[in-house]
Structure formats: structure tokens, C-alpha cells
N, CA, C and O atoms as a MOPAC input file, in Angstrom:
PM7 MOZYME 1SCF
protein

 N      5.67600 1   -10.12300 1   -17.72700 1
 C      5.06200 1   -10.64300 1   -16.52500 1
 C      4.86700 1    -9.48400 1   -15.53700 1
 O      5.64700 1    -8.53500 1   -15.45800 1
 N      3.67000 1    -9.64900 1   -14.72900 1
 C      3.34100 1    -8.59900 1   -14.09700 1
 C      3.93800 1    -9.13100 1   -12.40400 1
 O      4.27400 1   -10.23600 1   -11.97700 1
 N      3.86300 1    -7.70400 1   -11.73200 1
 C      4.27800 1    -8.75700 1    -9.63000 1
 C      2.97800 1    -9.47000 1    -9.69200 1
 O      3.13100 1   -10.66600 1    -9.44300 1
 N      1.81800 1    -9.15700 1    -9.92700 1
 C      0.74900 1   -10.52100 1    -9.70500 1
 C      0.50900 1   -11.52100 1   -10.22000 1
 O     -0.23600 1   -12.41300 1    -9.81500 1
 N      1.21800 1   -11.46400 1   -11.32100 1
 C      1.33700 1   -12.94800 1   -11.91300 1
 C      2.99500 1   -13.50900 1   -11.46500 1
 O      3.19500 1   -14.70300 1   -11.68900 1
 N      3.75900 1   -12.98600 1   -11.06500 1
 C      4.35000 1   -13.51900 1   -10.40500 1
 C      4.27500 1   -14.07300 1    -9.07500 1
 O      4.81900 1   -15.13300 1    -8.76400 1
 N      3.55700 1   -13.30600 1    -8.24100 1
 C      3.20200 1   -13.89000 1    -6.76700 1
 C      2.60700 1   -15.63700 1    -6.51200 1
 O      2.74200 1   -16.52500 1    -5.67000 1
 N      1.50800 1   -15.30200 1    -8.53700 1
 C      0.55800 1   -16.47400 1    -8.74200 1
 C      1.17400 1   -17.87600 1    -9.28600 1
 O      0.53400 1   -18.92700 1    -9.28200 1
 N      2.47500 1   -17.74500 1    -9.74300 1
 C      3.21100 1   -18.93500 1   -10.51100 1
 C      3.71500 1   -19.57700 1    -8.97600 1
 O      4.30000 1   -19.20700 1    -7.95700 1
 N      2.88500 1   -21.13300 1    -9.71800 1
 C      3.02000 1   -21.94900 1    -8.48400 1
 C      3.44700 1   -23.57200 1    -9.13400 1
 O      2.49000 1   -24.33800 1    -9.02100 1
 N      4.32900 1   -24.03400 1    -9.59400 1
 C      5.17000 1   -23.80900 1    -8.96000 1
 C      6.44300 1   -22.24200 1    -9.64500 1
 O      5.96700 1   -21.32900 1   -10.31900 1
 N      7.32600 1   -22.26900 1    -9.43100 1
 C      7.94500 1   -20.83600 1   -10.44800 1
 C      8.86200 1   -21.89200 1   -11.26600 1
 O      9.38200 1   -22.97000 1   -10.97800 1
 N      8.80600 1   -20.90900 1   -12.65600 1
 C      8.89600 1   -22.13700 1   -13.68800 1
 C     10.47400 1   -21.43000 1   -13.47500 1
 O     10.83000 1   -20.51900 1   -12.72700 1
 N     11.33700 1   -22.35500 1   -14.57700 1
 C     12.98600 1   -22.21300 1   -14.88100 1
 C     12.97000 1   -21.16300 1   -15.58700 1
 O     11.92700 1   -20.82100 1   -16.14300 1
 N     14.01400 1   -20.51000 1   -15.69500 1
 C     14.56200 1   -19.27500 1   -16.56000 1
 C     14.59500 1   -17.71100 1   -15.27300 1
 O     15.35000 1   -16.77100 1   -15.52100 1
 N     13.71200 1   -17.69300 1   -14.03100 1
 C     13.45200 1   -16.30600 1   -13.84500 1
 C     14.79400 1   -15.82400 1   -13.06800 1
 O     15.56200 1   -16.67200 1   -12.61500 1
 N     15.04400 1   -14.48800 1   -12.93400 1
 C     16.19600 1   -14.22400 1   -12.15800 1
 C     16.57100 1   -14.42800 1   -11.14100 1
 O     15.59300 1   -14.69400 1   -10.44300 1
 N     17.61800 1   -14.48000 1   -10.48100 1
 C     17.98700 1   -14.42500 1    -9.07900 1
 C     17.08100 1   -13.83600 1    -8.59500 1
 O     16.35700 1   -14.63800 1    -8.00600 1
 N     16.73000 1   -12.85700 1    -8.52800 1
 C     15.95600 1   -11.55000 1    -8.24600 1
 C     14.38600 1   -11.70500 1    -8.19800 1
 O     13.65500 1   -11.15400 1    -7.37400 1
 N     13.97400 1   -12.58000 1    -9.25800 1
 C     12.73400 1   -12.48300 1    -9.40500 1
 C     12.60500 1   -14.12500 1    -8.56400 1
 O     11.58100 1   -14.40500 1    -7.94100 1
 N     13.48500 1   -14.85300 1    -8.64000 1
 C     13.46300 1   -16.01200 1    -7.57000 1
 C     12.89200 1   -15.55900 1    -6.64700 1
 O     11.67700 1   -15.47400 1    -6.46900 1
 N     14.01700 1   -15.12800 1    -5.77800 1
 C     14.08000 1   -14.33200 1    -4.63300 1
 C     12.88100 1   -13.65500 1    -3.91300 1
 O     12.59100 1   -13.55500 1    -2.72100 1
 N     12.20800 1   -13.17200 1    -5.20300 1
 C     10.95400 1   -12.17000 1    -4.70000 1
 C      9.48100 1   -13.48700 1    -5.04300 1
 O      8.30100 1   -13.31000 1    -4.74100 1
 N      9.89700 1   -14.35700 1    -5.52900 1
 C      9.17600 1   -15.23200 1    -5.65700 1
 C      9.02900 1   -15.99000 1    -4.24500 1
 O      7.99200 1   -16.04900 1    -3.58400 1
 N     10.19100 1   -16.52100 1    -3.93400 1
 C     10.58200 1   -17.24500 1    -2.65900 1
 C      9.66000 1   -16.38100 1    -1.76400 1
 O      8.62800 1   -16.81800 1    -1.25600 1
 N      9.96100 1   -15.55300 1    -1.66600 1
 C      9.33200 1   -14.32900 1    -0.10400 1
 C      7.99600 1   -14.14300 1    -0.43800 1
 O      7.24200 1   -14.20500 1     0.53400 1
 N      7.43700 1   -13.92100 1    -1.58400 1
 C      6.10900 1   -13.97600 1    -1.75800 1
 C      5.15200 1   -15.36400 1    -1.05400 1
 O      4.07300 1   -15.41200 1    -0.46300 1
 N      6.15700 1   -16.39400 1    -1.46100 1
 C      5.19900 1   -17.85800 1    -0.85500 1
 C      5.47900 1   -18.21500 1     0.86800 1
 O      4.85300 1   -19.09600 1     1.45700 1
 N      6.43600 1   -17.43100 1     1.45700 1
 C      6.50900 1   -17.47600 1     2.58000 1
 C      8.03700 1   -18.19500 1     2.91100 1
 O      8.50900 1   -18.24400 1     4.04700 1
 N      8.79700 1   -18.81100 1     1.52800 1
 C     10.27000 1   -19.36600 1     1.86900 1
 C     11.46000 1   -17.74600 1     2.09300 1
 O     12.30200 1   -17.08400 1     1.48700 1
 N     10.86900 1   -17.81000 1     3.15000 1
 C     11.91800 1   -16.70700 1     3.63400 1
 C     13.30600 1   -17.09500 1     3.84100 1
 O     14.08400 1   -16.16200 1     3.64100 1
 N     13.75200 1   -18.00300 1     4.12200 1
 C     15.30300 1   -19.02900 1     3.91000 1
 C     15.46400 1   -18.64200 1     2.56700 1
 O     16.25900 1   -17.76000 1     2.24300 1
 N     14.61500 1   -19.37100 1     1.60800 1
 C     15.20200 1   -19.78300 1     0.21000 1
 C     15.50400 1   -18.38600 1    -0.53200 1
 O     16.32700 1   -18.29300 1    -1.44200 1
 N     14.55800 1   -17.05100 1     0.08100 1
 C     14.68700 1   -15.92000 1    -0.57500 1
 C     15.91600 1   -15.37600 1    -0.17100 1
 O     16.78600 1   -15.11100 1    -1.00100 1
 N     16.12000 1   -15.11600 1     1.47500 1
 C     17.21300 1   -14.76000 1     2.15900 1
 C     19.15100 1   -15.18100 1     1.02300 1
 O     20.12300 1   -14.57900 1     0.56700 1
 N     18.58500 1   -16.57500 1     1.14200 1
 C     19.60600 1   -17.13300 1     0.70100 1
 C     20.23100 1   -16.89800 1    -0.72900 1
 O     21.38200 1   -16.72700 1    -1.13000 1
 N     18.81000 1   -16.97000 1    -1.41700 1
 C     19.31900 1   -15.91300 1    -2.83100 1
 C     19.68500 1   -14.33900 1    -2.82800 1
 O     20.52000 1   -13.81500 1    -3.56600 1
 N     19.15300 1   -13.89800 1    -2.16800 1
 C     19.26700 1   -12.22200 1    -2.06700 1
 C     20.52400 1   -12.10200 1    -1.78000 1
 O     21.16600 1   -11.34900 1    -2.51200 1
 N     21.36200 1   -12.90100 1    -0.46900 1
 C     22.83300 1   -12.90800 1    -0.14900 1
 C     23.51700 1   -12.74200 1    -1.36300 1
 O     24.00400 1   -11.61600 1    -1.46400 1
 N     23.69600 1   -13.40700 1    -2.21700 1
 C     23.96000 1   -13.79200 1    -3.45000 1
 C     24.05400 1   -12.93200 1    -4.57400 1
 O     24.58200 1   -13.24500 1    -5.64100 1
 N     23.41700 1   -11.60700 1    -4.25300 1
 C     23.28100 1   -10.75500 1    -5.24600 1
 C     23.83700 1    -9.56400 1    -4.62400 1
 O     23.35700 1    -9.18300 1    -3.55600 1
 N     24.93100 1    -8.84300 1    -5.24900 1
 C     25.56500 1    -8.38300 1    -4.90200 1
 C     25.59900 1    -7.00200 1    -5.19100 1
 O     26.66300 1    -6.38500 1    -5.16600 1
 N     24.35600 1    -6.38400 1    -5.50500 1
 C     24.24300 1    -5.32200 1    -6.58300 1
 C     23.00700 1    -4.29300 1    -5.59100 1
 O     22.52900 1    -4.51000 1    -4.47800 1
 N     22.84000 1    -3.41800 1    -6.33100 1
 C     21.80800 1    -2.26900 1    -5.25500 1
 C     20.27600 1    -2.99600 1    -5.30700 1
 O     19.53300 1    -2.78800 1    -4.34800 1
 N     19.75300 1    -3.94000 1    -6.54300 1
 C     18.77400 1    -4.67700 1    -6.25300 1
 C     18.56700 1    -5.69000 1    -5.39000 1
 O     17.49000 1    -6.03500 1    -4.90400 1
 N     19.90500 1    -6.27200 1    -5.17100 1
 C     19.97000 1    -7.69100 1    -4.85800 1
 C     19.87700 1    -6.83600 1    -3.00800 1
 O     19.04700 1    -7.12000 1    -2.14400 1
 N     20.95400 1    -5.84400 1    -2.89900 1
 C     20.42000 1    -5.47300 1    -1.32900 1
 C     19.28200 1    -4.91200 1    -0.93000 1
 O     19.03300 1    -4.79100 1     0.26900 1
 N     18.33000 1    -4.44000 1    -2.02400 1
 C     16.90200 1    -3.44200 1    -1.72400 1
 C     16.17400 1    -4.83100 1    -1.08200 1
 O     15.71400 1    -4.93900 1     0.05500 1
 N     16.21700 1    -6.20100 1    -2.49900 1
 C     15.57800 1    -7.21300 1    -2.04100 1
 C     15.71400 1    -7.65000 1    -0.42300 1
 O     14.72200 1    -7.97000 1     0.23300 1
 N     17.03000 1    -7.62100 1     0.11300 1
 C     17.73000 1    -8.05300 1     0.96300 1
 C     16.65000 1    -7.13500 1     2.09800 1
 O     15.64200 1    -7.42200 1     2.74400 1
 N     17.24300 1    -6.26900 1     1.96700 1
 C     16.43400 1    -5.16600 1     2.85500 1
 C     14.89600 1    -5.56000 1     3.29800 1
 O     14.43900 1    -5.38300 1     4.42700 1
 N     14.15200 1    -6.16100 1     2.11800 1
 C     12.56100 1    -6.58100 1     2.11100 1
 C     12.31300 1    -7.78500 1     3.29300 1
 O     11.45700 1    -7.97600 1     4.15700 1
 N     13.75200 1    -8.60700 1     2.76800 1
 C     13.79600 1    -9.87100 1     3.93100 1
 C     13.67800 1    -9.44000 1     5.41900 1
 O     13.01800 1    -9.86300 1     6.36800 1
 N     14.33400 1    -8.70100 1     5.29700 1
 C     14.87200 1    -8.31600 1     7.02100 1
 C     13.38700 1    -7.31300 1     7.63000 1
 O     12.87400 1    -7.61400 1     8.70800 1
 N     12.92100 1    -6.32300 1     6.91400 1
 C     11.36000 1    -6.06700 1     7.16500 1
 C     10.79700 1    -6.99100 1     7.36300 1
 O     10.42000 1    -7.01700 1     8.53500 1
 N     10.43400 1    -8.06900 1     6.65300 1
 C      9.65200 1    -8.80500 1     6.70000 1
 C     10.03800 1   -10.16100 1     7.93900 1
 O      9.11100 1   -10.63700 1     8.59400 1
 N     11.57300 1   -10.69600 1     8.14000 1
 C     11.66400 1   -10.80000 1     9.24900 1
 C     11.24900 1   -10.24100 1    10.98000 1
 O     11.10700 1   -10.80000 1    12.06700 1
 N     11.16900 1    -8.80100 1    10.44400 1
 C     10.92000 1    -7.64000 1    11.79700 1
 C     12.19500 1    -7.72500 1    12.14800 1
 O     12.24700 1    -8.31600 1    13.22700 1
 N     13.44700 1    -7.37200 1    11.70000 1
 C     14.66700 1    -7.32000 1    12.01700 1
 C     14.79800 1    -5.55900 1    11.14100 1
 O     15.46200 1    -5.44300 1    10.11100 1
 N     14.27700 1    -4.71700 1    11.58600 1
 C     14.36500 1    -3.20800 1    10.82800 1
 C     15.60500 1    -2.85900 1    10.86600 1
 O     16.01300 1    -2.44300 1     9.78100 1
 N     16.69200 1    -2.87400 1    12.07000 1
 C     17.80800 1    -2.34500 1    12.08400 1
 C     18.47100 1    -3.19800 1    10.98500 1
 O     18.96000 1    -2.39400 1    10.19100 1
 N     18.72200 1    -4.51500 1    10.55500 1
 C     19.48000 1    -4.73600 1     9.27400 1
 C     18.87100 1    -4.56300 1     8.13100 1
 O     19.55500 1    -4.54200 1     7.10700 1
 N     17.25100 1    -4.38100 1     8.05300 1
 C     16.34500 1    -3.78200 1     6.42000 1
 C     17.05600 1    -2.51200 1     6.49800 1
 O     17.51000 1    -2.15600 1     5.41000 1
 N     17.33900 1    -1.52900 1     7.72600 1
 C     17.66500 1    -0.31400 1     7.02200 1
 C     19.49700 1     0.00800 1     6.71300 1
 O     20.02500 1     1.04200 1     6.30300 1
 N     20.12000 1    -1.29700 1     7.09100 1
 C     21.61700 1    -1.30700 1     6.71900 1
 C     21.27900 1    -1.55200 1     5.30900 1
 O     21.92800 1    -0.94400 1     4.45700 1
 N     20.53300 1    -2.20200 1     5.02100 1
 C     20.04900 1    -3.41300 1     3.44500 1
 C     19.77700 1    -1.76600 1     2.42000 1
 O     20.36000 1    -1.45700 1     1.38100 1
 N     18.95500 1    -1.15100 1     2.99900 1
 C     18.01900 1     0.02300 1     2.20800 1
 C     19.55500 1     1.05000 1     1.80600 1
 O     19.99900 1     1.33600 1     0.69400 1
 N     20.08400 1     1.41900 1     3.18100 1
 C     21.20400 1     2.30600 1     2.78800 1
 C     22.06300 1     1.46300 1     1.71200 1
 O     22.36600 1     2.32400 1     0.88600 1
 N     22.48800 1     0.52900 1     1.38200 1
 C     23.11000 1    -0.14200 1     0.94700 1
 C     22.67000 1    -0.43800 1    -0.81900 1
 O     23.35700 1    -0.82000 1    -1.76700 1
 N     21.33500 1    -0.09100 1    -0.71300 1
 C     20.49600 1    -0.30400 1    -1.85900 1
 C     20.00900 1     1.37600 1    -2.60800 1
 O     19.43900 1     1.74700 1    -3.63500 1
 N     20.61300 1     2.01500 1    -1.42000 1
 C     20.53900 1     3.80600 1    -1.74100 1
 C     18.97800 1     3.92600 1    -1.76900 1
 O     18.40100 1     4.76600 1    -2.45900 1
 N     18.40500 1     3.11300 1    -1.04900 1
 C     16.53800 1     3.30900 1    -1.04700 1
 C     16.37100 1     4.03400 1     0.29000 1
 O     17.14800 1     4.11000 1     1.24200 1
 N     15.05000 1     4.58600 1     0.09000 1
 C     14.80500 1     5.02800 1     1.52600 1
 C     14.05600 1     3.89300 1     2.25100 1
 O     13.41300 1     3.04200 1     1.63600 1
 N     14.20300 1     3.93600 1     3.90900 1
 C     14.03600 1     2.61300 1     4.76400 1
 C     12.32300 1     2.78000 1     4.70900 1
 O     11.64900 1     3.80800 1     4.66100 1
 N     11.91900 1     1.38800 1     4.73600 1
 C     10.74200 1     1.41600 1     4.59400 1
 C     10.25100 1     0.27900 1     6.26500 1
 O     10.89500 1    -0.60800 1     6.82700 1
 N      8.82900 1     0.89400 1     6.57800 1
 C      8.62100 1    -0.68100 1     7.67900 1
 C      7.60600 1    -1.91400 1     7.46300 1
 O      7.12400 1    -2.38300 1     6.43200 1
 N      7.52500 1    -2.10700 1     8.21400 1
 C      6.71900 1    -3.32200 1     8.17300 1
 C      5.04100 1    -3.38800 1     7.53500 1
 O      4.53300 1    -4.32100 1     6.91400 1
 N      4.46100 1    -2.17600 1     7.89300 1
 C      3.17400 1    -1.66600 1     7.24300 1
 C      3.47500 1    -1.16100 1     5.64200 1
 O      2.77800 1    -0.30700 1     5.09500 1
 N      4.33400 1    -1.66100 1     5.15200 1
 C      4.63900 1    -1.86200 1     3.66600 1
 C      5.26500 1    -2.51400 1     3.26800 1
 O      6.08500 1    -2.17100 1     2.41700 1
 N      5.15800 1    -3.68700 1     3.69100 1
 C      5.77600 1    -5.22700 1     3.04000 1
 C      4.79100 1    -5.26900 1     1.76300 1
 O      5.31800 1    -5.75900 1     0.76300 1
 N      3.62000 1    -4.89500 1     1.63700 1
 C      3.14200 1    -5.72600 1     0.64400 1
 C      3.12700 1    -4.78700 1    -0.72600 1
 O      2.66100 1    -5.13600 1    -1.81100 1
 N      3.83900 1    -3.32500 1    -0.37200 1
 C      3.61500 1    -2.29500 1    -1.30800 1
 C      5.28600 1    -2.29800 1    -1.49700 1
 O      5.75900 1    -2.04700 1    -2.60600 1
 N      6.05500 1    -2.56600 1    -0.47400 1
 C      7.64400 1    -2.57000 1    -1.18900 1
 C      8.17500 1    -4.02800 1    -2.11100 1
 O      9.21000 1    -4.16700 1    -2.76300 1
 N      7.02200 1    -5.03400 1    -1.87300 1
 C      7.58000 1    -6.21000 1    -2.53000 1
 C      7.11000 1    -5.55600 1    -4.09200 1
 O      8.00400 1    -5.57500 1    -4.93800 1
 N      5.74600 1    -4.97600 1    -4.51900 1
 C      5.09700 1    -5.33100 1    -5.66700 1
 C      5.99700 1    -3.82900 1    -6.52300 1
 O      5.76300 1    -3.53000 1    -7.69400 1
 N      6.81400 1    -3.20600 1    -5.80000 1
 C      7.67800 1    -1.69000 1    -6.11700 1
 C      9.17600 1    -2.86100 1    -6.47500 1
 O      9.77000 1    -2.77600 1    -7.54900 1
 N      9.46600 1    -3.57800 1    -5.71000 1
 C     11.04200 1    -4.07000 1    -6.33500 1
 C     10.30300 1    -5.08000 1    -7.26700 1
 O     10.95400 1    -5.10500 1    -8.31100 1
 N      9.32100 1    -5.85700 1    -7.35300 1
 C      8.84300 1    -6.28200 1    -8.42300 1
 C      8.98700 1    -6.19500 1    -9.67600 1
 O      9.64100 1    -6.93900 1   -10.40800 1
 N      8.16700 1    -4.96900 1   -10.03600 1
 C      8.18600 1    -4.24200 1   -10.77900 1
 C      9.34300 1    -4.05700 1   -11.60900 1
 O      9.48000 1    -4.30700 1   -12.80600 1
 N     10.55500 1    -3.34100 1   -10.36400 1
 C     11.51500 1    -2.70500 1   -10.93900 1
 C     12.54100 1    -3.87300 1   -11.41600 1
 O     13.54000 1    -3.55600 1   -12.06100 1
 N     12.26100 1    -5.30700 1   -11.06700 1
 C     12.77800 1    -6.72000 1   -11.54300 1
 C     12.40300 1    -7.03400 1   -12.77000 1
 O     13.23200 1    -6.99000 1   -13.67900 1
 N     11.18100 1    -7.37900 1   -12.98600 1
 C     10.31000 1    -7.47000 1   -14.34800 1
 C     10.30600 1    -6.77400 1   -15.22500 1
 O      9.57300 1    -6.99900 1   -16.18800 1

């Protein structure tokens, strides 16, 4: 599966990861439901994702606690749509 055919699964079928939930959730605009999974993952993906939330909230000071935490470099808001389809990727 590619990030654009993931963005496109509507509804998102059973089996995909926490992770690819997650990036599913934030793609359709359930920023709760993504938030809430990303918490959940406890690993350098699960905080990069984390990190994406909080950009995409406009909350930068906790995306870049999320990024250090994920050992990524901090990214802003004029690349929400190029850091989702980059942790994508690195999910799939």
C-alpha cells in the first residue's frame, strides 16, 4: 500500500497498524482519534507520529518535544502534508 492509497481508504479496513491507524485518523481530519492512538505508541515512530499531531494542531513547542523524542529533526506547519506522506511511507 502506498500513503495515497492510504489517505484514499474510506472507510480504513481491519488489520492496519496502530501507526498506520493513526496516520489514517489525521489524514481524514480525526485528530482526537489519531492523537489518541499515537499516545499509545511508545516507540520513536509512534512519537515522530505524535510530533505530526501537535504540528498539525499548531502546538510546535510539543511537535518539537514529540520530534526530539522521535530523534527527527522539528519540522513546521508548511510541511504537514510532506511530513505525513515521509512517516507514511516509513509505516508501510
Amino acid at each position: 500500500m502506498t500513503p495515497a492509497e492510504l489517505a484514499a481508504l474510506n472507510p480504513a479496513p481491519a488489520g492496519l497498524s496502530r501507526e498506520a491507524l493513526a496516520l489514517w485518523h489525521a489524514k481524514q481530519g480525526r485528530w482526537d482519534a489519531a492523537h489518541d492512538i499515537a499516545q499509545e505508541i511508545h516507540t520513536p515512530l509512534g512519537s515522530w507520529i505524535h510530533a505530526l499531531l501537535h504540528v498539525m494542531e499548531g502546538d510546535q513547542w510539543n511537535a518539537d518535544y514529540w520530534f526530539a523524542k522521535a530523534g527527527k529533526p522539528s519540522r513546521g506547519p508548511q510541511q504537514i502534508d510532506a511530513l505525513w506522506d515521509e512517516i507514511a511511507r516509513a509505516v508501510l
